[in-house]
XYZ file of C-alpha atoms in Angstrom:
722
model
C -44.495 -104.172 -4.156
C -40.877 -105.374 -3.254
C -40.654 -106.740 1.057
C -37.097 -108.486 0.625
C -33.817 -108.855 -1.340
C -31.202 -110.323 -0.870
C -27.592 -111.037 -2.409
C -26.423 -115.122 -2.796
C -23.230 -115.633 -1.134
C -20.774 -115.638 -3.882
C -22.666 -111.895 -5.317
C -23.818 -114.305 -8.659
C -27.625 -113.310 -8.135
C -29.921 -111.371 -6.575
C -33.745 -112.334 -4.842
C -36.875 -110.534 -4.344
C -39.690 -111.694 -2.636
C -42.522 -109.460 -3.705
C -45.906 -108.486 -2.123
C -47.881 -111.319 -5.117
C -46.211 -113.935 -3.962
C -43.338 -114.297 -6.282
C -39.702 -114.508 -5.642
C -37.775 -113.398 -8.756
C -33.981 -114.194 -9.292
C -31.875 -112.036 -11.496
C -27.839 -112.310 -12.785
C -26.003 -109.577 -10.877
C -24.387 -109.837 -14.943
C -26.703 -108.793 -16.681
C -29.692 -107.686 -14.449
C -32.061 -110.518 -15.803
C -34.513 -112.257 -14.517
C -33.155 -116.433 -14.201
C -36.318 -117.779 -11.592
C -39.696 -117.030 -10.883
C -40.428 -119.572 -7.907
C -43.962 -119.171 -6.926
C -45.931 -120.779 -4.227
C -46.681 -118.100 -1.114
C -49.798 -116.374 -2.031
C -47.269 -113.494 -0.547
C -43.506 -113.298 0.426
C -42.672 -111.294 3.698
C -38.468 -112.743 4.086
C -35.819 -114.588 1.083
C -32.786 -115.761 2.523
C -30.224 -117.989 0.860
C -28.136 -120.666 3.144
C -24.826 -119.896 3.794
C -23.670 -121.694 1.231
C -25.947 -120.638 -1.254
C -27.350 -123.733 -2.066
C -30.866 -123.347 -0.847
C -33.127 -120.380 -0.610
C -35.615 -120.161 2.404
C -38.730 -118.414 2.227
C -41.928 -117.027 4.326
C -45.209 -115.571 3.905
C -49.191 -116.392 4.497
C -48.717 -118.915 7.223
C -45.732 -121.355 6.311
C -41.989 -121.624 4.886
C -40.646 -122.912 1.954
C -37.323 -124.130 1.087
C -35.997 -123.963 -2.236
C -32.971 -125.776 -4.213
C -31.329 -122.606 -5.362
C -30.229 -124.303 -8.759
C -32.916 -126.247 -9.945
C -35.836 -124.076 -8.158
C -37.814 -127.161 -7.280
C -39.538 -126.444 -3.688
C -37.870 -129.313 -1.460
C -40.115 -128.711 1.971
C -43.101 -126.596 3.284
C -42.885 -126.258 6.660
C -45.765 -125.891 8.721
C -46.910 -124.633 12.721
C -46.935 -121.268 12.901
C -51.434 -120.110 13.193
C -50.804 -116.755 11.195
C -48.602 -115.009 9.079
C -44.809 -115.289 9.115
C -43.064 -112.583 9.107
C -39.228 -113.138 8.689
C -37.239 -116.111 8.217
C -33.202 -116.392 8.809
C -30.319 -119.122 8.664
C -27.995 -119.735 11.132
C -24.407 -118.953 9.999
C -23.900 -122.561 9.992
C -26.666 -123.361 8.278
C -28.129 -126.348 10.274
C -31.369 -124.408 11.883
C -33.625 -121.597 10.785
C -35.928 -119.036 12.692
C -38.569 -117.588 11.658
C -41.340 -115.201 13.692
C -44.739 -114.789 12.866
C -47.888 -112.671 13.967
C -48.956 -115.889 16.197
C -46.042 -113.535 19.196
C -44.046 -116.939 18.408
C -40.331 -117.755 17.148
C -40.054 -121.249 16.442
C -36.616 -123.141 15.097
C -36.527 -125.365 12.614
C -34.382 -128.350 11.261
C -34.080 -127.246 7.391
C -32.969 -130.970 6.699
C -35.683 -132.948 8.149
C -38.050 -129.675 8.427
C -39.554 -130.569 11.881
C -39.829 -127.268 14.693
C -36.946 -128.226 17.153
C -38.114 -125.343 19.635
C -40.900 -122.558 19.701
C -39.550 -119.634 21.970
C -42.554 -117.505 23.492
C -42.553 -114.433 25.911
C -43.889 -111.576 22.991
C -47.328 -110.693 24.056
C -47.724 -108.980 20.136
C -47.274 -109.997 16.572
C -42.892 -110.796 16.271
C -41.750 -109.224 13.535
C -38.000 -110.157 13.344
C -35.543 -112.566 14.600
C -31.982 -113.103 13.543
C -29.218 -115.287 14.645
C -26.008 -113.669 15.972
C -22.623 -114.022 13.704
C -21.714 -116.669 16.070
C -25.261 -118.150 15.910
C -25.527 -118.486 20.101
C -28.257 -115.752 20.400
C -31.509 -114.218 18.662
C -32.601 -111.161 18.360
C -35.854 -110.633 17.841
C -38.372 -107.304 17.635
C -42.025 -107.135 18.027
C -45.407 -105.226 17.855
C -45.191 -104.851 21.719
C -41.975 -101.975 21.713
C -39.577 -104.422 22.430
C -36.517 -106.611 20.962
C -35.819 -109.376 23.100
C -32.094 -111.691 22.991
C -32.835 -114.784 23.633
C -29.894 -118.400 24.642
C -30.516 -121.008 21.138
C -29.321 -122.974 23.438
C -31.408 -123.582 26.317
C -34.488 -120.734 24.567
C -34.476 -118.309 27.138
C -34.599 -115.024 27.354
C -31.386 -113.042 28.650
C -32.398 -109.476 27.877
C -35.441 -106.968 26.706
C -34.980 -103.996 25.498
C -38.119 -102.030 25.847
C -37.309 -97.743 25.532
C -38.863 -97.719 21.955
C -42.447 -96.481 21.959
C -43.920 -98.335 19.039
C -43.603 -101.325 17.161
C -40.753 -102.818 15.904
C -40.050 -103.561 12.506
C -36.652 -104.028 12.150
C -33.310 -106.194 13.736
C -29.666 -106.442 12.810
C -26.863 -107.941 14.987
C -23.530 -106.016 14.251
C -20.793 -108.106 12.317
C -18.495 -108.777 15.321
C -22.030 -109.402 17.426
C -21.016 -107.179 20.144
C -24.144 -104.484 18.971
C -27.834 -104.616 17.683
C -29.530 -101.887 15.934
C -33.843 -101.782 15.992
C -36.009 -99.641 13.804
C -39.342 -98.653 15.295
C -42.442 -96.731 13.848
C -41.264 -94.840 16.295
C -39.246 -92.771 13.822
C -35.667 -93.741 15.808
C -32.825 -96.144 15.454
C -31.699 -97.533 18.447
C -28.495 -99.293 18.594
C -27.824 -101.146 21.907
C -25.015 -102.837 23.856
C -25.489 -107.103 23.947
C -23.905 -107.367 27.235
C -25.161 -104.568 29.255
C -28.314 -104.095 27.422
C -27.599 -99.954 27.830
C -28.997 -98.275 24.761
C -24.965 -96.635 23.220
C -26.938 -94.295 20.588
C -30.470 -93.073 19.321
C -30.342 -92.024 15.943
C -32.781 -89.527 14.911
C -34.343 -86.879 12.018
C -36.287 -89.248 10.002
C -39.494 -87.900 9.022
C -41.860 -90.920 8.958
C -41.498 -95.030 9.785
C -37.961 -96.876 9.972
C -38.500 -100.093 7.908
C -35.111 -101.975 7.885
C -31.405 -101.799 9.260
C -28.609 -103.042 8.440
C -24.848 -103.001 9.452
C -21.745 -102.942 6.749
C -19.080 -105.443 7.021
C -16.668 -103.581 8.745
C -19.519 -102.644 11.224
C -18.800 -99.312 11.514
C -21.382 -98.361 9.099
C -25.455 -98.337 9.524
C -27.871 -98.071 7.115
C -32.003 -97.682 7.590
C -34.674 -97.526 4.606
C -37.512 -95.640 5.789
C -41.095 -95.287 5.024
C -39.862 -92.046 3.346
C -38.111 -93.444 0.673
C -34.748 -92.873 1.212
C -31.624 -94.619 2.464
C -29.739 -93.219 5.035
C -25.757 -94.056 5.992
C -24.688 -94.035 9.425
C -21.915 -93.491 11.540
C -22.157 -95.827 14.521
C -19.053 -94.184 16.575
C -20.952 -90.948 16.344
C -24.283 -92.164 15.629
C -24.523 -88.954 13.140
C -25.593 -89.145 9.585
C -23.185 -89.529 6.554
C -25.193 -89.784 3.232
C -28.926 -89.766 2.519
C -29.631 -91.732 -0.442
C -33.067 -90.666 -2.589
C -35.018 -91.353 -5.362
C -37.310 -93.941 -4.438
C -40.745 -92.281 -4.715
C -42.267 -95.418 -2.140
C -41.408 -96.533 0.835
C -37.856 -98.212 1.320
C -39.056 -101.878 2.334
C -35.913 -103.870 2.199
C -31.885 -103.341 1.830
C -28.907 -105.736 1.001
C -25.027 -105.020 0.723
C -23.125 -107.048 -1.769
C -20.970 -109.672 -0.346
C -18.011 -107.030 -2.408
C -19.110 -104.480 0.159
C -18.723 -101.578 -2.491
C -23.134 -101.794 -3.504
C -26.331 -101.563 -1.342
C -29.323 -103.011 -2.637
C -32.925 -101.441 -1.798
C -36.098 -102.191 -2.780
C -39.071 -100.119 -2.457
C -43.090 -100.137 -2.881
C -42.217 -97.950 -5.823
C -41.598 -101.383 -8.017
C -38.261 -100.321 -8.310
C -34.782 -102.006 -6.836
C -32.115 -99.335 -6.570
C -27.960 -99.938 -6.311
C -26.038 -97.653 -4.898
C -22.431 -96.731 -4.972
C -21.449 -97.082 -1.063
C -18.371 -94.622 -1.534
C -20.373 -91.147 -3.159
C -23.888 -92.659 -2.397
C -24.997 -92.089 -5.816
C -27.919 -94.490 -7.551
C -25.862 -96.762 -9.829
C -29.003 -98.358 -11.573
C -32.766 -97.842 -11.774
C -34.737 -100.907 -13.123
C -36.952 -98.115 -15.289
C -37.581 -97.024 -18.984
C -38.466 -99.736 -21.319
C -39.308 -102.941 -19.953
C -37.242 -104.927 -22.682
C -34.647 -104.381 -25.270
C -33.686 -101.425 -26.708
C -33.223 -101.505 -31.066
C -32.216 -98.653 -31.771
C -32.352 -94.780 -30.728
C -32.358 -92.008 -33.618
C -31.760 -87.789 -32.892
C -33.950 -85.280 -34.355
C -32.565 -83.103 -36.946
C -32.519 -80.067 -34.051
C -30.641 -82.518 -31.635
C -33.291 -81.747 -28.933
C -35.199 -84.801 -28.826
C -34.482 -88.928 -29.142
C -36.697 -91.535 -29.744
C -35.971 -95.212 -29.066
C -37.730 -97.840 -30.147
C -37.842 -100.997 -28.369
C -38.815 -105.165 -28.265
C -41.934 -103.717 -25.472
C -43.439 -102.480 -28.958
C -42.864 -99.000 -28.165
C -41.359 -95.925 -29.300
C -40.011 -93.446 -26.743
C -39.027 -89.605 -27.365
C -36.755 -88.468 -24.759
C -35.607 -85.079 -23.902
C -31.623 -84.401 -24.702
C -30.635 -82.005 -21.849
C -32.768 -84.036 -18.548
C -33.297 -87.185 -20.035
C -36.760 -87.558 -19.119
C -39.343 -89.428 -21.823
C -42.023 -86.954 -22.701
C -43.910 -89.222 -24.961
C -44.383 -92.802 -25.304
C -45.868 -94.178 -28.504
C -48.155 -97.066 -28.628
C -49.901 -98.821 -31.255
C -47.363 -101.722 -32.845
C -48.544 -104.627 -31.859
C -44.670 -106.479 -32.142
C -40.791 -105.851 -31.382
C -40.145 -102.291 -33.396
C -36.960 -102.414 -34.783
C -36.042 -98.629 -36.170
C -37.501 -95.299 -36.159
C -36.249 -92.194 -37.953
C -37.035 -88.743 -37.904
C -37.583 -86.559 -40.653
C -35.493 -83.447 -41.755
C -37.850 -81.157 -41.069
C -37.799 -83.630 -37.145
C -41.898 -83.212 -37.590
C -42.699 -86.809 -38.396
C -41.476 -90.149 -37.111
C -41.174 -93.022 -39.068
C -41.283 -96.901 -37.123
C -40.950 -100.322 -38.583
C -41.808 -103.374 -36.931
C -41.742 -107.153 -36.997
C -45.264 -107.404 -38.457
C -44.021 -106.113 -41.096
C -46.006 -103.049 -41.143
C -44.447 -99.064 -40.876
C -46.174 -96.117 -38.928
C -46.081 -92.367 -39.844
C -46.176 -90.355 -35.967
C -47.123 -86.769 -35.405
C -44.040 -85.870 -32.881
C -45.976 -82.930 -31.468
C -48.620 -85.106 -30.497
C -47.611 -88.589 -30.532
C -50.537 -89.679 -33.069
C -49.951 -92.430 -35.360
C -50.389 -90.880 -39.347
C -50.370 -93.547 -41.296
C -49.715 -97.419 -41.598
C -47.720 -98.401 -44.430
C -48.434 -102.407 -45.500
C -46.877 -104.471 -48.069
C -43.579 -105.932 -47.249
C -44.122 -109.501 -46.445
C -41.588 -110.038 -43.466
C -40.795 -107.529 -40.404
C -39.294 -104.248 -41.300
C -35.249 -103.895 -40.748
C -34.105 -100.690 -40.947
C -35.981 -97.727 -42.118
C -34.558 -94.197 -43.544
C -36.029 -90.530 -44.683
C -34.664 -89.387 -47.772
C -32.415 -85.663 -47.138
C -35.164 -84.108 -48.505
C -37.477 -85.669 -46.252
C -39.990 -86.602 -49.583
C -38.808 -90.305 -49.543
C -38.658 -92.973 -46.954
C -36.986 -96.560 -47.471
C -37.528 -99.635 -45.588
C -35.537 -102.596 -45.729
C -37.076 -106.214 -44.796
C -36.252 -109.303 -44.388
C -38.392 -110.331 -47.070
C -35.723 -109.713 -49.333
C -37.048 -105.999 -50.600
C -35.890 -102.444 -50.070
C -39.243 -100.341 -50.910
C -39.515 -96.687 -51.050
C -42.368 -94.519 -50.073
C -43.872 -91.180 -50.274
C -43.758 -89.229 -47.061
C -46.587 -87.126 -47.165
C -48.707 -89.231 -48.666
C -47.588 -93.207 -47.924
C -47.750 -94.248 -51.237
C -45.620 -96.951 -52.477
C -43.336 -95.448 -55.251
C -40.833 -98.803 -56.007
C -38.819 -101.203 -54.696
C -35.265 -102.680 -54.971
C -35.005 -106.346 -55.895
C -31.463 -108.135 -55.849
C -30.803 -109.526 -52.787
C -31.072 -113.277 -52.050
C -32.034 -112.628 -48.340
C -33.279 -110.463 -45.887
C -32.091 -106.904 -46.173
C -30.919 -105.930 -42.580
C -30.377 -101.921 -43.496
C -30.505 -99.392 -46.152
C -28.716 -95.266 -46.588
C -29.050 -92.629 -48.606
C -26.246 -90.527 -49.382
C -25.714 -87.278 -48.351
C -27.052 -85.725 -51.524
C -29.817 -88.373 -51.813
C -29.139 -89.648 -55.393
C -27.290 -93.023 -53.776
C -29.097 -95.490 -52.060
C -26.890 -98.650 -49.734
C -27.954 -102.191 -48.769
C -26.717 -104.590 -46.071
C -27.676 -107.955 -46.342
C -27.808 -111.417 -45.181
C -25.910 -113.454 -48.306
C -23.170 -110.899 -47.361
C -23.271 -107.993 -49.700
C -23.429 -104.463 -49.666
C -25.873 -103.076 -52.732
C -25.360 -99.814 -54.207
C -27.971 -98.126 -55.840
C -29.636 -95.714 -58.185
C -32.491 -93.624 -56.213
C -33.902 -92.328 -59.444
C -33.360 -95.004 -61.870
C -33.782 -98.019 -58.965
C -30.206 -100.069 -60.653
C -28.295 -101.467 -59.154
C -25.034 -99.942 -59.318
C -22.583 -101.646 -57.563
C -22.192 -105.141 -55.339
C -19.106 -104.552 -52.688
C -18.033 -108.127 -51.074
C -15.575 -108.649 -48.376
C -17.987 -109.754 -45.354
C -17.866 -113.343 -44.385
C -21.530 -112.674 -42.101
C -24.390 -110.930 -42.258
C -24.206 -107.189 -42.727
C -25.957 -105.054 -40.120
C -26.151 -101.815 -40.701
C -24.663 -99.374 -43.382
C -24.455 -95.556 -43.485
C -22.423 -92.783 -45.747
C -19.978 -90.677 -44.372
C -20.930 -87.082 -43.921
C -19.026 -85.892 -47.455
C -20.420 -89.112 -48.861
C -17.434 -90.547 -50.651
C -17.237 -93.789 -48.026
C -19.680 -96.322 -46.746
C -18.861 -97.654 -43.140
C -21.050 -100.940 -43.133
C -21.215 -103.527 -39.593
C -21.064 -107.487 -39.837
C -18.338 -110.050 -38.135
C -16.118 -106.387 -38.069
C -15.951 -103.367 -39.270
C -15.634 -101.827 -43.076
C -15.070 -98.999 -45.139
C -15.428 -98.538 -48.230
C -14.743 -96.091 -51.208
C -18.413 -95.299 -53.316
C -16.628 -94.487 -56.154
C -14.081 -97.715 -56.754
C -16.337 -99.982 -54.919
C -13.150 -101.109 -53.013
C -12.160 -101.656 -48.719
C -10.314 -99.291 -47.599
C -9.825 -100.121 -44.045
C -11.500 -103.523 -41.941
C -11.831 -102.398 -37.922
C -11.025 -105.131 -35.753
C -11.064 -105.765 -32.501
C -15.516 -106.553 -31.810
C -15.454 -109.982 -30.493
C -18.329 -110.553 -31.266
C -20.729 -109.150 -34.412
C -21.472 -105.572 -34.895
C -24.756 -104.781 -34.623
C -24.257 -100.549 -35.434
C -22.310 -97.744 -36.683
C -22.499 -94.459 -37.234
C -19.453 -91.822 -38.096
C -19.282 -88.516 -35.704
C -21.347 -84.895 -37.468
C -17.502 -84.290 -39.313
C -16.508 -88.377 -40.565
C -12.723 -88.138 -38.426
C -14.350 -90.521 -36.235
C -16.643 -94.130 -36.327
C -18.616 -95.525 -33.568
C -19.409 -99.192 -33.302
C -21.888 -101.218 -31.044
C -21.692 -104.907 -31.385
C -22.746 -107.994 -29.486
C -20.123 -108.150 -27.459
C -21.579 -105.385 -25.197
C -18.914 -102.791 -25.677
C -19.116 -99.570 -28.115
C -15.904 -98.843 -30.152
C -14.596 -95.234 -31.616
C -12.121 -95.178 -34.574
C -9.730 -92.856 -35.591
C -11.472 -93.032 -39.454
C -8.256 -91.769 -41.027
C -5.873 -94.755 -39.523
C -8.298 -97.359 -38.354
C -6.745 -96.909 -35.061
C -9.701 -97.896 -32.319
C -9.216 -94.397 -29.952
C -11.539 -95.416 -26.958
C -13.346 -98.313 -25.975
C -16.546 -98.538 -23.698
C -17.284 -101.340 -22.117
C -19.226 -103.916 -19.874
C -22.584 -102.918 -20.995
C -25.627 -105.168 -19.608
C -26.314 -106.613 -23.199
C -25.811 -106.167 -26.734
C -25.006 -102.328 -27.984
C -28.305 -101.847 -30.516
C -28.128 -97.983 -31.659
C -25.334 -95.987 -31.483
C -25.929 -92.088 -32.826
C -24.014 -88.672 -33.209
C -25.159 -85.520 -32.748
C -23.196 -82.208 -33.704
C -22.385 -79.502 -30.733
C -20.107 -76.327 -31.046
C -17.710 -78.053 -28.816
C -17.538 -81.052 -28.263
C -19.805 -84.547 -29.986
C -22.535 -86.727 -28.153
C -23.262 -89.863 -28.953
C -26.082 -91.941 -27.734
C -26.510 -95.075 -27.083
C -28.895 -98.024 -26.622
C -28.035 -101.474 -25.115
C -30.104 -105.111 -24.777
C -31.320 -103.838 -20.922
C -33.731 -101.433 -22.192
C -31.094 -98.630 -21.141
C -30.492 -95.320 -23.197
C -27.244 -93.656 -22.091
C -25.758 -90.168 -23.295
C -21.707 -89.762 -23.840
C -19.710 -86.457 -24.189
C -16.531 -87.806 -26.635
C -13.612 -84.672 -27.195
C -10.967 -85.130 -29.057
C -8.221 -82.913 -28.101
C -4.628 -83.309 -29.732
C -4.130 -87.042 -30.055
C -6.193 -87.434 -26.398
C -9.668 -88.501 -26.244
C -12.271 -87.955 -23.624
C -15.201 -89.807 -22.923
C -17.757 -88.320 -20.063
C -21.259 -89.961 -19.394
C -23.977 -87.065 -19.502
C -27.054 -88.853 -18.693
C -28.846 -92.339 -18.291
C -29.358 -94.816 -15.209
C -25.980 -97.875 -15.295
C -25.470 -100.805 -13.550
C -22.235 -99.334 -12.464
C -19.746 -101.703 -14.045
C -19.371 -99.496 -17.417
C -15.741 -98.799 -17.594
C -13.891 -96.749 -20.692
C -10.483 -97.971 -22.059
C -7.290 -97.014 -23.707
C -6.472 -97.125 -27.697
C -5.516 -100.547 -29.313
C -2.261 -101.730 -29.658
C -2.829 -101.393 -33.214
C -3.454 -98.315 -33.439
C 0.859 -97.585 -31.894
C 3.905 -97.576 -34.200
C 7.342 -98.934 -32.861
C 6.566 -100.765 -29.782
C 8.870 -103.506 -28.644
C 7.177 -106.670 -26.778
C 7.363 -105.055 -23.011
C 5.348 -101.854 -24.183
C 2.687 -104.168 -25.633
C 2.390 -105.705 -22.186
C 2.364 -102.390 -21.149
C -0.383 -101.172 -23.308
C -2.385 -104.005 -22.403
C -2.167 -103.772 -18.794
C -3.008 -100.364 -18.509
C -5.938 -100.808 -21.188
C -7.544 -103.362 -18.647
C -7.788 -101.012 -15.868
C -10.590 -98.915 -16.707
C -12.045 -96.608 -14.432
C -15.629 -96.735 -13.121
C -17.628 -94.580 -15.277
C -19.896 -93.665 -12.861
C -17.473 -92.987 -10.051
C -15.898 -90.576 -12.258
C -19.063 -89.040 -14.415
C -21.992 -88.413 -11.963
C -19.504 -87.884 -8.452
C -16.505 -86.244 -9.451
C -17.563 -84.522 -12.364
C -14.248 -85.669 -13.852
C -13.206 -86.897 -17.683
C -11.516 -89.982 -18.401
C -8.612 -89.566 -20.613
C -7.772 -92.432 -23.238
C -4.870 -90.953 -24.885
C -2.306 -90.543 -22.025
C -1.290 -94.335 -22.001
C -0.384 -94.162 -25.924
C 1.404 -91.129 -25.453
C 3.162 -92.426 -22.887
C 4.084 -95.470 -24.879
C 4.591 -93.618 -28.023
C 7.488 -91.957 -26.041
C 8.941 -95.292 -24.771
C 8.293 -96.357 -28.257
C 11.417 -93.755 -29.806
C 13.893 -95.971 -27.664
C 13.650 -98.915 -29.540
C 16.451 -99.973 -31.866
C 13.933 -99.165 -35.198
C 13.855 -95.265 -35.846
C 10.083 -94.949 -35.676
C 10.013 -92.888 -38.892
C 11.649 -95.945 -40.699
C 9.454 -98.526 -38.779
C 5.993 -96.570 -40.301
C 7.919 -96.575 -43.740
C 8.304 -100.144 -43.730
C 4.463 -101.067 -42.662
C 3.172 -98.183 -44.926
C 5.341 -100.456 -47.896
C 3.553 -103.534 -46.435
C 0.620 -102.579 -46.405
C 0.514 -100.861 -50.270
C 1.643 -104.691 -51.270
C -0.593 -106.301 -49.289
C -3.232 -104.165 -50.988
C -1.951 -104.569 -54.243
C -2.024 -108.503 -54.191
C -5.645 -108.423 -53.381
C -6.729 -105.388 -55.903
C -4.878 -108.191 -58.156
C -7.169 -110.954 -57.157
C -10.284 -109.323 -57.236
C -9.188 -107.650 -60.491
C -8.311 -111.518 -62.254
C -11.888 -112.499 -60.742
C -14.176 -109.905 -61.292
C -14.108 -107.593 -64.277
C -15.511 -104.131 -64.297
C -18.441 -105.207 -66.459
C -19.050 -108.117 -63.710
C -20.186 -104.904 -60.929
C -22.951 -103.902 -63.403
C -24.488 -107.372 -63.727
C -28.105 -107.351 -61.694
C -27.195 -108.974 -57.917
C -30.050 -111.791 -58.724
C -27.981 -112.840 -61.765
C -24.372 -113.720 -58.886
C -26.685 -115.051 -56.199
C -25.375 -118.251 -56.438
C -21.856 -117.354 -57.234
C -21.068 -114.716 -54.215
C -20.753 -117.070 -51.026
C -18.331 -119.260 -52.269
C -16.169 -117.189 -54.026
C -16.282 -114.537 -51.636
C -15.384 -117.021 -48.896
C -12.617 -118.105 -50.789
C -11.098 -114.650 -51.091
C -11.138 -113.793 -47.554
C -9.402 -116.753 -46.496
C -6.754 -116.534 -49.065
C -6.554 -112.785 -48.224
C -6.339 -113.502 -44.212
C -3.789 -116.562 -44.520
C -1.773 -114.360 -46.120
C -2.235 -111.093 -44.184
C -1.431 -113.203 -40.701
C 1.697 -114.584 -42.056
C 2.574 -111.062 -42.671
C 2.020 -110.269 -38.938
C 4.123 -113.364 -37.630
C 6.716 -112.172 -39.641
C 6.334 -108.777 -37.820
C 6.197 -109.780 -34.213
C 8.921 -111.957 -34.900
C 11.472 -109.115 -35.950
C 10.014 -106.991 -33.328
């Protein structure tokens, strides 16, 4: 259960205190746990020092001081005779205050760990104690139904606010220090004037106890967390409730404001943390779903279901329309790397790190068969278009073919010299494409199991291969995306733009667009004909390991699976040169943005226009604000269309530039084809892959280096000319 949460002063980390005594420190860049501090029997409060270098925590009967960077416990403060309910730093960081069930408030020197003063006066347990912004006063709340103000220098009680009719649970000073907000088991929040001691407002309408209260940085709003599972936003001037944020299924026991002032974090008894957009009152992120990274996602043939597999050893089946998890398939003992629906949609096959495959009944979620034979982890699996055969790619350097009904092993594709990462059937089922850690793609006859072509050109491991819907091209994922001709085996396009390895590629249903997911935490949408990048979805909280499309009458839908365990559904509409992307469902962290097409896709730009495109392309709108709140579409093509209009004013007509560009590309492609023909004769394609294992990497690297040097030289000349 989450009892306390807070941001670091720089906003880079977020800390929670749990009822089991653990303190978790999260990185706010990816929301992964970076530290776990252990020592308390339970944790009631966690706080950063003003400079962020130290952490103070309370729980059991002790206070602990931790070094933020190392996580080492520096001091343990003892002296309270009952549980310590609250702890807080003074604004200057030179003093710590603690509140306890022993009815006292103690002031501590953080350098020595000595208690410098004890404030007595409350008749029952003290639940909260906090410093005023200037550090000259302390406000405390107690089970004796009172709020007290104390002079820090003298230790005297200066005010007693006694209008509440039940235990005080939360206390907060306004940023200006002129108000104190208090929450109580009497289901009210009261705003007090510090100077006069009068109650300014009583905030009512709550259905249960109010556990926590917090002022906004400007002091114009108050946030409260209640036992009813809601976070409420109140107007300080009028005392009215502006928003009620719902989603938690248990009481909200702690809330915290991000340093930037745009996000509220809430911790609940339902064991989740939620991040809320302050402006719109919508939930940005929920820590639920898979408990580890999502390795892949697949649609059912009818498009009504999605299957996702994860490092948490499970497969989850989701409802496409609602995003609800319908079934959890358990049985694998390790990471499940891939999953696939049968063409009929009634069966699932999954491949695991433990080298086994499992066949599942989609309706019941039961495991029908376990297929064994691979000697290393299964990296990819796919059904034949007819659904009668399954192909599995493994790190044992082989692809195995299985009978989809009986699970019988039918044959093995041998030849790759390193682990096989991906496998795909052509639409007619006659060909099989494979991608491997040996940097090459293999093209195989599905009937004879012979290798008919070897496609070279990648300089990194080939992580994914997929046929186009018409079956005339293959897209591959490696350091870059490449599109190949099935007939000639030549590379038609190299798609550059990702800053790290590409993990997944997927054609849209009609084959006009290609989606690529990468370790660089982005998804890129490409125009297959021109190679232009149409849109970039960026700022995922980890590598994107799954990208799949589903057809629709009015639009295409894309599903992404990410390292952080999230599964998101996007709507992609391509209209007259403009690409629109909208988030349909899925829990995000609120930082996702969508930006426009790349410079490489726009001809006739001068340097000023290129600079403008760089600036405009970097200013992506937050996806959640537009999609979850105002339901607007995010348009990428508008920037490109504006720049195309500007490009018409350049000295060289666009048509002439386009013709020159085409001529340069034709010359470059011709040179590359000549080099390949000199070194690789036609009969070389038909040689077994195993015979060429030692030749490929060195020759491939030399070819790539020569081609890239020439291409870079031409590009530099073009830029100087412009």
